[in-house]
Amino acid sequence: MSRRVDVAIIGAGSAGVSALRTVRQFTDNYLLIDGGALGTSCARVGCMPSKSLIETARLFQNRHRQQSRGITGTEHLSVHTKDVLEQVRSDRDFFTRTTANLTDELSKNHFLQGYARFDAPNQLDVDGKKFECGAVIIATGTQAYVPTQWQSLGHRLLVSDWLFEQTDLPHKLGVVGLGAIGLEVGQALAHLGHDVVGVDLADALGGAQDPAIIKVAHDTIGRSLPMHTGHHVTLSGSGDGVSMQFGDNRCGVDNVIVAVGRTPNVANLNLQALGVPLNTAGVPDSDPQTCQIGDLPVFIAGDVSVHQPLQHEAIDEGAIAGFNSVCADIRAYRRRVPLKITFTDPQIAQFGCGYGSLDLTTTVVGQALMADNGRARISGMNAGLIRLYANRAGLLLGGELLCDHAEHMAHLLAWQITHSATVASILRQPFYHPVVEEAIRSALRTMAKKLYKNHSVVEWQEPILL
């Protein structure tokens, strides 16, 4: 005998909890299902524990800047990795408690701990219990991917899903994959005194697309984290450690951190029962503006959808899926301006249209070197580059930043795109002195010269396009 629910939500991560908050505003006949460890991927294995590690690394790394300012005694500072990791877990546990508290508040009619499997698009089996569903939201998240040929290395491999469970880390570490996670963790551990080497097949770092940003990123981040890009890597056991071979190079490390991507948690869902094709990631294609799979009463939200595997995007998709799961008419929602941040030193940020999507024949590019910014120079954080993109009408399209405080400046600029700001209208905004935001103005002024006849006075007069 099956139980009827209006909406079943599979997964209690960021997307699932966001969907739940929306659904419960419209119906009390819902069910949240989760069979894994409670807590979002962001809180447990991603954003939050990595930022805790990065903050500790930043504090230790700052001893070099203190010495240059006449502060003595910093040479006596040392790092106890066991204590660092204990603090990381303490911070992580604080953030994962939110989800645990939420599920504790739900009644047995509203939360079921178990693993769901589709019998049909509107039918679920949860460990033998049957459910008829008005709609189903798939929000099962992802897990770290380890290539099959490396899995025999066992405990000598670390991924973000269990990196922060380690009570200690060896001195010599390799990092394979220099996207956001690999680059952040690799540099943080190097700053904490570990001997780290990073390798990636791609030349890009931290998700950057702009060749100018990538070049400067190699120069600046490479000062603290030795990196080898453009190489396939071969891993093999060597005693108690791992031998890494890439290009003509070979080195031995104690452990390797593998950060080569994540794969959707869908293996046991029996998605074939939906009757629709699965893409190369093993999930059905869905509409990013509705989160619906075809015309089925099934929605997919968060990292598992492989649209934009970012926490704020997962929350938005959960809300969209939640609304559409309870509404009679499916609605398409406009997505927010894309925003990505890698918390390295200096930070890497992208907002709006990515470099790879631009038509360079109709795009105006402006740039500013952080070396020329007074505030950044005084703080000893003046490495990096700002690159901004606009169309021929002066409309800001996007940009990439490599600089200290990029996390804040990227937000400010993404908000400007939301309001259809132009190069001229942003230049008319106030810029205090001395602040790092003056670098944005410097980049905008280089764009104004390419866009406006009256570029020298465009900050006070209406712009006249060339």
XYZ file of C-alpha atoms in Angstrom:
466
model
C 0.000 0.000 0.000
C 1.410 3.381 -1.024
C 1.160 6.776 0.600
C 0.162 9.846 -1.415
C 2.203 13.077 -1.077
C 1.944 16.306 -3.018
C 5.730 16.756 -3.284
C 8.649 14.453 -2.497
C 12.105 16.039 -2.209
C 15.065 13.683 -2.537
C 18.100 15.164 -0.791
C 18.472 17.472 2.207
C 21.360 19.585 0.939
C 21.300 23.243 -0.119
C 18.881 22.714 -3.031
C 16.652 20.277 -1.145
C 16.319 22.505 1.916
C 15.627 25.523 -0.317
C 12.906 23.543 -2.114
C 11.476 22.480 1.242
C 11.217 26.058 2.484
C 9.255 26.944 -0.640
C 7.019 23.868 -0.791
C 5.912 24.052 2.848
C 4.467 27.527 2.174
C 1.890 25.915 -0.146
C 1.214 22.439 1.225
C 1.627 20.432 4.402
C 1.587 17.151 2.471
C 5.290 16.913 1.565
C 8.113 14.489 2.261
C 11.844 15.176 2.526
C 13.977 12.060 1.914
C 17.678 11.712 2.646
C 19.812 8.646 3.241
C 23.280 10.117 3.639
C 25.085 12.252 6.192
C 22.989 15.309 6.998
C 24.424 18.697 6.120
C 24.972 20.402 2.802
C 28.024 19.666 0.633
C 28.983 23.317 1.068
C 28.976 23.042 4.854
C 30.404 19.527 5.153
C 33.052 19.155 2.462
C 33.204 22.327 0.363
C 32.827 26.060 0.897
C 32.960 26.316 4.668
C 35.715 23.888 5.765
C 37.956 25.053 2.918
C 37.463 28.707 3.936
C 38.326 27.819 7.531
C 41.595 26.266 6.321
C 42.281 29.250 4.048
C 41.740 31.725 6.889
C 44.283 29.959 9.097
C 46.744 29.853 6.193
C 46.201 33.573 5.560
C 46.964 34.422 9.189
C 50.223 32.439 9.069
C 51.227 33.780 5.666
C 50.777 37.361 6.881
C 53.887 36.977 9.049
C 55.941 37.911 5.988
C 54.070 41.210 5.584
C 54.475 41.925 9.290
C 58.238 41.539 9.026
C 58.361 44.087 6.207
C 56.473 46.536 8.461
C 59.000 46.304 11.270
C 57.079 43.791 13.397
C 59.638 41.349 14.799
C 59.371 37.909 16.330
C 57.208 36.394 13.605
C 60.000 33.950 12.746
C 59.085 32.058 15.919
C 55.536 31.289 14.728
C 54.787 27.678 13.868
C 51.877 25.574 12.617
C 50.391 22.516 14.314
C 48.433 20.845 11.524
C 46.464 18.625 13.912
C 45.135 21.716 15.710
C 44.420 23.454 12.406
C 42.305 20.522 11.177
C 40.529 20.257 14.533
C 39.466 23.900 14.213
C 38.345 23.285 10.620
C 36.084 20.451 11.806
C 34.753 22.607 14.633
C 33.804 25.332 12.150
C 32.310 22.747 9.797
C 30.196 21.184 12.535
C 28.731 24.581 13.409
C 27.445 25.042 9.863
C 26.203 21.472 9.356
C 24.118 21.788 12.519
C 21.622 23.956 10.633
C 20.425 21.071 8.452
C 20.413 18.654 11.360
C 18.297 21.080 13.376
C 15.865 21.431 10.474
C 15.332 17.697 10.057
C 14.981 17.295 13.826
C 12.082 19.740 13.700
C 10.257 17.762 11.007
C 7.746 15.094 11.944
C 7.990 11.487 10.739
C 5.341 12.347 8.146
C 7.615 15.023 6.709
C 11.109 13.514 6.917
C 12.206 10.006 6.045
C 15.812 8.843 6.368
C 16.405 6.360 3.587
C 17.315 5.925 -0.090
C 14.773 6.686 -2.785
C 14.355 4.887 -6.105
C 11.985 5.697 -8.985
C 9.432 3.071 -10.006
C 7.832 5.611 -12.378
C 8.019 9.406 -12.782
C 5.481 9.874 -9.965
C 6.240 6.746 -7.940
C 9.035 6.261 -5.410
C 10.281 3.333 -3.394
C 12.177 4.307 -0.239
C 13.723 1.169 1.243
C 10.532 -0.776 0.527
C 8.048 1.996 1.384
C 5.933 3.100 -1.605
C 4.895 6.667 -2.405
C 2.615 8.227 -5.050
C 3.836 11.766 -5.695
C 2.219 14.769 -7.296
C 5.752 15.952 -8.074
C 9.292 14.878 -7.268
C 12.325 17.128 -6.805
C 15.746 15.498 -7.274
C 18.333 17.339 -5.171
C 20.835 14.607 -4.381
C 24.022 16.616 -4.936
C 27.354 15.248 -6.113
C 30.384 13.355 -4.875
C 34.081 13.722 -5.632
C 35.209 11.870 -8.741
C 38.275 9.610 -8.633
C 39.365 8.015 -11.935
C 39.131 4.224 -11.832
C 42.824 3.706 -12.531
C 43.767 5.613 -9.353
C 41.344 3.995 -6.921
C 43.783 1.201 -6.049
C 45.953 3.800 -4.282
C 43.397 3.754 -1.468
C 44.147 5.907 1.578
C 47.032 7.613 -0.232
C 44.413 9.548 -2.232
C 42.419 12.360 -0.638
C 39.375 14.156 -2.015
C 37.405 17.039 -0.518
C 34.701 14.616 0.664
C 37.055 13.225 3.294
C 40.069 15.567 3.315
C 38.753 17.463 6.319
C 38.181 14.247 8.266
C 41.950 13.743 8.468
C 43.430 14.330 11.910
C 46.819 15.164 10.387
C 48.443 15.551 6.980
C 51.899 14.515 5.765
C 54.472 17.061 4.674
C 54.709 16.251 0.952
C 51.441 16.550 -0.968
C 50.431 16.517 -4.610
C 47.305 18.173 -5.988
C 45.791 16.933 -9.245
C 43.253 19.402 -10.632
C 43.714 23.166 -10.260
C 40.119 24.302 -10.379
C 38.679 26.193 -7.416
C 38.964 23.420 -4.800
C 42.391 22.111 -5.817
C 43.891 25.575 -6.139
C 42.423 26.864 -2.868
C 43.422 23.862 -0.767
C 46.803 23.432 -2.448
C 47.850 27.032 -1.888
C 46.505 27.080 1.682
C 48.523 23.980 2.603
C 51.609 25.455 0.933
C 51.154 28.617 3.016
C 50.953 26.435 6.136
C 54.380 25.000 5.351
C 53.589 21.813 3.449
C 55.634 20.872 0.386
C 52.923 20.940 -2.309
C 53.023 20.507 -6.085
C 49.981 21.101 -8.323
C 49.305 19.530 -11.723
C 46.512 20.037 -14.257
C 45.951 19.091 -17.883
C 44.398 22.495 -18.577
C 46.374 25.736 -18.508
C 43.564 27.653 -16.797
C 43.546 28.137 -13.019
C 40.592 28.430 -10.652
C 38.059 28.544 -13.464
C 39.614 31.605 -15.150
C 39.010 31.921 -18.900
C 40.688 35.213 -19.826
C 44.230 34.502 -21.140
C 45.588 37.694 -19.553
C 44.184 36.730 -16.147
C 45.483 33.167 -16.494
C 49.005 34.389 -17.269
C 49.139 36.706 -14.256
C 47.573 34.000 -12.055
C 50.392 31.625 -12.974
C 52.946 34.285 -12.042
C 51.368 35.333 -8.736
C 49.897 32.119 -7.307
C 52.873 30.174 -8.620
C 55.149 32.043 -6.191
C 53.741 30.019 -3.294
C 52.387 26.922 -5.082
C 54.599 25.223 -7.698
C 52.329 24.306 -10.606
C 52.689 22.286 -13.793
C 49.883 22.731 -16.309
C 49.259 21.289 -19.745
C 50.274 17.786 -18.666
C 48.552 14.453 -18.245
C 49.472 12.970 -14.886
C 50.157 9.334 -14.045
C 49.899 8.176 -10.424
C 51.405 4.958 -9.091
C 52.162 3.539 -5.681
C 55.695 3.998 -4.415
C 56.280 2.429 -1.015
C 53.925 4.160 1.401
C 53.598 7.139 -0.918
C 52.682 8.044 -4.487
C 54.824 8.664 -7.542
C 53.511 11.458 -9.796
C 54.654 11.640 -13.412
C 53.710 14.559 -15.660
C 55.507 15.455 -18.851
C 59.218 14.885 -18.267
C 58.824 15.370 -14.524
C 58.518 12.804 -11.777
C 58.165 13.446 -8.067
C 57.276 11.458 -4.981
C 54.682 12.603 -2.442
C 53.066 11.118 0.635
C 49.456 11.764 -0.401
C 47.689 13.144 -3.471
C 44.656 15.409 -3.246
C 42.446 14.632 -6.260
C 40.252 17.536 -7.364
C 39.307 16.619 -10.938
C 35.567 17.158 -10.676
C 32.421 15.804 -9.084
C 29.834 13.310 -10.291
C 26.050 13.390 -9.647
C 24.677 11.200 -6.838
C 22.174 9.304 -8.985
C 23.515 5.743 -9.129
C 20.675 4.212 -7.102
C 17.780 6.431 -8.237
C 16.854 4.236 -11.237
C 16.458 7.314 -13.454
C 15.725 4.997 -16.396
C 12.210 4.698 -14.949
C 11.614 8.316 -16.003
C 11.601 7.217 -19.635
C 13.815 10.055 -20.873
C 17.407 10.024 -22.196
C 20.283 10.584 -19.787
C 23.131 12.915 -20.726
C 26.857 12.194 -20.418
C 26.729 13.064 -16.713
C 24.099 10.359 -16.199
C 21.205 12.726 -15.485
C 18.263 13.881 -17.634
C 18.511 17.282 -19.295
C 16.406 19.953 -17.630
C 15.367 23.544 -18.274
C 17.545 25.814 -16.074
C 14.731 28.394 -15.890
C 12.050 25.936 -14.727
C 14.208 23.053 -13.388
C 11.700 20.676 -15.028
C 12.733 17.478 -16.790
C 10.863 17.509 -20.104
C 7.125 17.639 -19.399
C 7.350 15.267 -16.434
C 6.209 16.140 -12.885
C 9.884 15.771 -11.968
C 12.319 18.584 -11.238
C 16.059 18.603 -10.635
C 17.926 21.214 -8.608
C 21.394 21.948 -7.275
C 24.746 20.423 -8.148
C 23.129 17.207 -9.421
C 21.656 19.185 -12.338
C 25.236 20.037 -13.490
C 24.068 23.504 -14.590
C 26.117 25.605 -12.177
C 27.561 23.601 -9.246
C 27.631 26.517 -6.820
C 25.826 26.874 -3.498
C 23.950 30.093 -4.300
C 22.817 28.620 -7.627
C 21.655 25.456 -5.815
C 19.521 27.542 -3.462
C 17.942 29.364 -6.422
C 17.258 26.131 -8.284
C 15.724 24.607 -5.179
C 13.354 27.555 -4.866
C 12.433 27.428 -8.574
C 11.809 23.680 -8.429
C 9.819 24.141 -5.239
C 7.531 26.771 -6.754
C 6.945 24.808 -9.936
C 6.296 21.558 -8.078
C 3.239 23.055 -6.360
C 1.951 25.465 -9.038
C -0.606 24.530 -11.674
C 1.338 26.377 -14.383
C 5.080 25.905 -14.844
C 6.872 29.243 -14.771
C 10.269 30.150 -16.195
C 12.355 32.312 -13.879
C 15.181 34.614 -14.952
C 18.442 33.455 -13.408
C 20.784 35.801 -11.613
C 23.974 37.208 -13.130
C 26.643 34.443 -13.037
C 29.185 34.870 -10.247
C 32.136 32.629 -9.321
C 34.897 33.192 -6.776
C 38.055 31.230 -6.018
C 39.493 32.125 -2.602
C 43.168 32.027 -3.445
C 45.760 34.721 -2.721
C 45.101 36.788 -4.762
C 41.474 35.841 -5.300
C 40.053 34.950 -8.722
C 36.518 36.035 -9.607
C 34.329 35.929 -12.695
C 31.005 37.704 -13.134
C 28.549 38.100 -15.997
C 29.502 36.825 -19.436
C 32.605 34.653 -19.405
C 35.516 35.426 -21.697
C 34.855 32.273 -23.688
C 31.337 33.406 -24.610
C 32.341 36.874 -25.868
C 32.401 37.993 -29.495
C 35.737 39.764 -29.320
C 35.036 41.655 -32.546
C 32.215 43.554 -30.825
C 33.568 43.621 -27.275
C 35.468 46.449 -25.616
C 37.947 45.280 -22.978
C 39.356 47.432 -20.202
C 42.008 46.526 -17.702
C 43.942 47.792 -14.696
C 47.022 46.439 -12.971
C 46.699 46.185 -9.202
C 50.379 47.180 -8.926
C 49.258 50.740 -9.696
C 46.622 50.873 -6.932
C 47.771 52.868 -3.909
C 45.607 51.149 -1.286
C 46.641 47.696 -2.477
C 50.292 48.688 -2.522
C 50.234 49.964 1.068
C 48.625 46.733 2.284
C 51.182 44.650 0.379
C 48.384 43.062 -1.676
C 48.988 44.721 -5.028
C 49.530 41.659 -7.227
C 46.924 41.022 -9.885
C 44.854 42.326 -12.758
C 41.299 43.494 -13.467
C 39.674 42.851 -16.867
C 36.201 44.193 -17.718
C 34.047 43.604 -20.831
C 31.396 45.828 -22.443
C 29.583 45.936 -25.772
C 29.901 48.793 -28.283
C 26.961 50.587 -26.664
C 28.894 50.684 -23.406
C 26.751 48.098 -21.587
C 28.806 46.195 -19.018
C 28.790 42.479 -19.887
C 31.134 40.855 -17.390
C 34.710 40.546 -16.296
C 37.422 38.613 -14.534
C 39.356 39.787 -11.506
C 42.607 38.558 -10.006
C 43.215 40.612 -6.884
C 42.759 40.941 -3.165
C 39.098 41.729 -2.310
C 37.941 40.290 -5.651
C 35.060 38.607 -3.783
C 33.638 42.041 -2.929
C 34.355 43.853 -6.192
C 32.855 41.024 -8.259
C 29.614 41.336 -6.291
C 29.497 45.096 -6.840
C 30.027 44.676 -10.579
C 27.533 41.811 -10.918
C 24.922 44.022 -9.244
C 25.698 46.723 -11.826
C 24.990 44.241 -14.640
C 21.672 43.346 -12.977
C 20.688 47.014 -13.347
C 21.942 47.255 -16.968
C 24.700 49.691 -16.047
C 27.013 51.161 -18.660
C 30.661 52.131 -18.457
C 29.622 55.785 -18.250
C 26.966 55.269 -15.553
C 29.379 53.335 -13.328
C 32.057 56.000 -13.760
C 29.548 58.521 -12.403
C 29.369 56.567 -9.138
C 31.480 57.805 -6.173
C 34.961 56.375 -5.683
C 36.681 57.166 -2.388
C 40.468 57.490 -2.068
C 42.490 55.463 -1.312
C 40.506 52.255 -1.894
C 41.025 49.154 -4.041
C 37.813 49.994 -5.932
C 39.755 52.758 -7.688
C 41.240 49.978 -9.819
C 37.744 49.384 -11.204
C 37.580 53.047 -12.186
C 40.983 52.774 -13.874
C 39.767 49.835 -15.970
C 36.530 51.639 -16.829
C 38.447 54.710 -17.964
C 40.461 52.616 -20.427
C 37.130 51.383 -21.818
C 35.690 54.897 -21.980
C 38.535 55.960 -24.285
C 37.478 53.235 -26.722
C 33.748 53.992 -26.462
C 33.072 57.707 -26.127
C 34.025 60.822 -28.065
C 33.846 62.830 -24.844
C 35.609 60.236 -22.712
C 37.558 62.869 -20.738
C 34.338 64.383 -19.356
C 31.991 61.376 -19.522
C 32.000 61.187 -15.725
C 30.062 64.486 -15.630
C 28.330 64.649 -19.005
C 26.057 62.340 -21.000
C 28.223 59.975 -23.073
C 28.587 60.431 -26.827
C 29.394 57.115 -28.487
C 32.131 56.946 -31.096
